[in-house]
XYZ file of C-alpha atoms in Angstrom:
144
model
C 103.041 49.427 86.860
C 104.391 50.905 90.047
C 103.519 49.099 93.256
C 101.700 51.302 95.794
C 103.465 51.669 99.151
C 101.371 52.118 102.202
C 101.031 55.669 103.191
C 102.548 56.629 106.558
C 100.624 58.472 109.240
C 99.929 62.056 108.517
C 101.629 64.520 110.761
C 100.101 68.017 110.988
C 102.716 70.741 110.163
C 101.971 72.719 113.364
C 101.324 71.565 116.905
C 98.777 73.262 119.176
C 101.131 75.884 120.275
C 102.078 76.778 116.582
C 98.458 77.013 115.522
C 97.683 79.250 118.641
C 100.571 81.530 117.475
C 99.177 81.680 113.829
C 95.664 82.420 115.211
C 97.071 85.227 117.513
C 98.850 86.816 114.509
C 95.707 86.641 112.428
C 93.632 88.274 115.014
C 96.132 91.064 115.375
C 96.512 91.718 111.680
C 95.323 94.920 110.242
C 94.859 95.409 106.489
C 96.823 98.229 104.743
C 94.692 101.299 104.494
C 96.229 103.836 102.099
C 93.602 106.462 102.709
C 94.027 106.268 106.525
C 97.880 106.586 105.851
C 97.479 109.670 103.765
C 95.287 111.272 106.337
C 97.595 110.725 109.123
C 100.576 111.956 106.940
C 98.727 115.055 106.157
C 98.008 115.634 109.789
C 101.727 115.199 110.551
C 102.821 117.512 107.701
C 100.133 120.020 107.739
C 100.917 123.701 108.415
C 98.436 123.441 111.466
C 100.544 121.764 114.225
C 98.936 118.665 115.795
C 97.648 119.488 119.180
C 99.645 118.295 122.146
C 96.874 115.961 123.205
C 96.848 114.330 119.782
C 100.623 113.711 119.252
C 100.759 110.280 121.003
C 97.948 108.878 119.151
C 99.156 110.133 115.716
C 102.602 108.873 116.516
C 101.212 105.366 117.269
C 99.180 105.323 113.956
C 102.204 106.464 111.933
C 104.278 103.655 113.639
C 101.654 101.300 112.537
C 101.790 102.618 108.892
C 105.462 102.425 108.840
C 105.479 98.744 110.025
C 102.876 97.803 107.404
C 104.825 99.606 104.653
C 108.029 97.931 105.576
C 106.301 94.570 105.755
C 104.806 95.131 102.203
C 108.283 96.115 100.921
C 110.050 93.094 102.367
C 107.439 90.645 101.125
C 107.874 92.178 97.726
C 111.609 92.026 98.034
C 111.846 95.741 97.256
C 114.773 96.034 99.679
C 116.910 93.597 97.568
C 115.930 95.060 94.232
C 115.832 98.698 94.815
C 118.447 100.802 96.579
C 116.172 103.760 97.143
C 113.500 101.550 98.653
C 116.262 99.849 100.899
C 117.218 103.356 102.292
C 113.631 104.286 102.955
C 112.921 100.976 104.595
C 115.796 101.296 106.967
C 114.865 104.849 107.878
C 111.227 103.716 108.423
C 112.586 101.003 110.746
C 114.752 103.361 112.700
C 111.929 106.011 113.106
C 109.342 103.459 114.059
C 111.202 102.217 117.116
C 112.519 105.663 118.242
C 110.626 107.058 121.375
C 108.781 110.292 120.893
C 111.038 113.002 122.280
C 109.986 115.193 125.095
C 108.568 118.606 124.471
C 105.696 119.415 121.974
C 107.778 120.961 119.348
C 110.430 118.105 119.419
C 107.545 115.445 119.078
C 106.028 117.412 116.203
C 109.373 117.276 114.508
C 109.515 113.561 114.975
C 105.880 113.090 113.652
C 106.899 115.104 110.630
C 109.849 112.905 109.914
C 107.624 109.838 110.292
C 105.084 111.278 108.018
C 107.511 112.338 105.355
C 109.236 108.787 105.387
C 105.716 107.091 105.229
C 104.817 109.314 102.347
C 108.026 108.639 100.395
C 107.956 104.933 101.053
C 104.368 104.597 99.897
C 105.353 106.543 96.799
C 108.216 104.208 96.123
C 106.109 101.145 96.685
C 103.461 102.464 94.298
C 106.096 103.002 91.680
C 107.406 99.515 92.198
C 103.958 98.208 91.950
C 103.987 96.677 95.326
C 100.753 98.468 96.312
C 98.166 100.452 94.412
C 97.989 104.142 94.934
C 95.320 105.127 97.426
C 94.749 108.250 95.334
C 92.559 107.300 92.437
C 94.090 109.938 90.164
C 97.540 108.160 90.556
C 98.106 104.658 89.266
C 94.395 104.063 88.687
C 93.185 102.435 91.947
C 92.889 102.116 95.560
C 95.484 100.727 97.889
C 95.728 96.994 98.328
């Protein structure tokens, strides 16, 4: 028989500041919405150019999509296991932090680059089974 040793005092893994940080992160978290991503990509890549008044909002939404896709890819280690995914992730990171260029047509060009990379990265992550396809006709389900 093993003698039981008295248990030491339990110490919580996080202090009050650490818990506050976790709560702030949870409050700011947004679930991945593949359908919204596809809608925004369609707006960016459509033959009809986004109105000048809509460019900033669309750019912000695309940045959010790129951030979520990169986070999903990194969490699934796609960057280490797939060279094509690694290139798309790097491009998404670069585009996400670039400021929207001046002039409507330059801004539209930037939106189209962001939309194209978001679409390509989503497709790659669906192929790698990191997310389900938001298109029910591809991969048999909705985005997770």
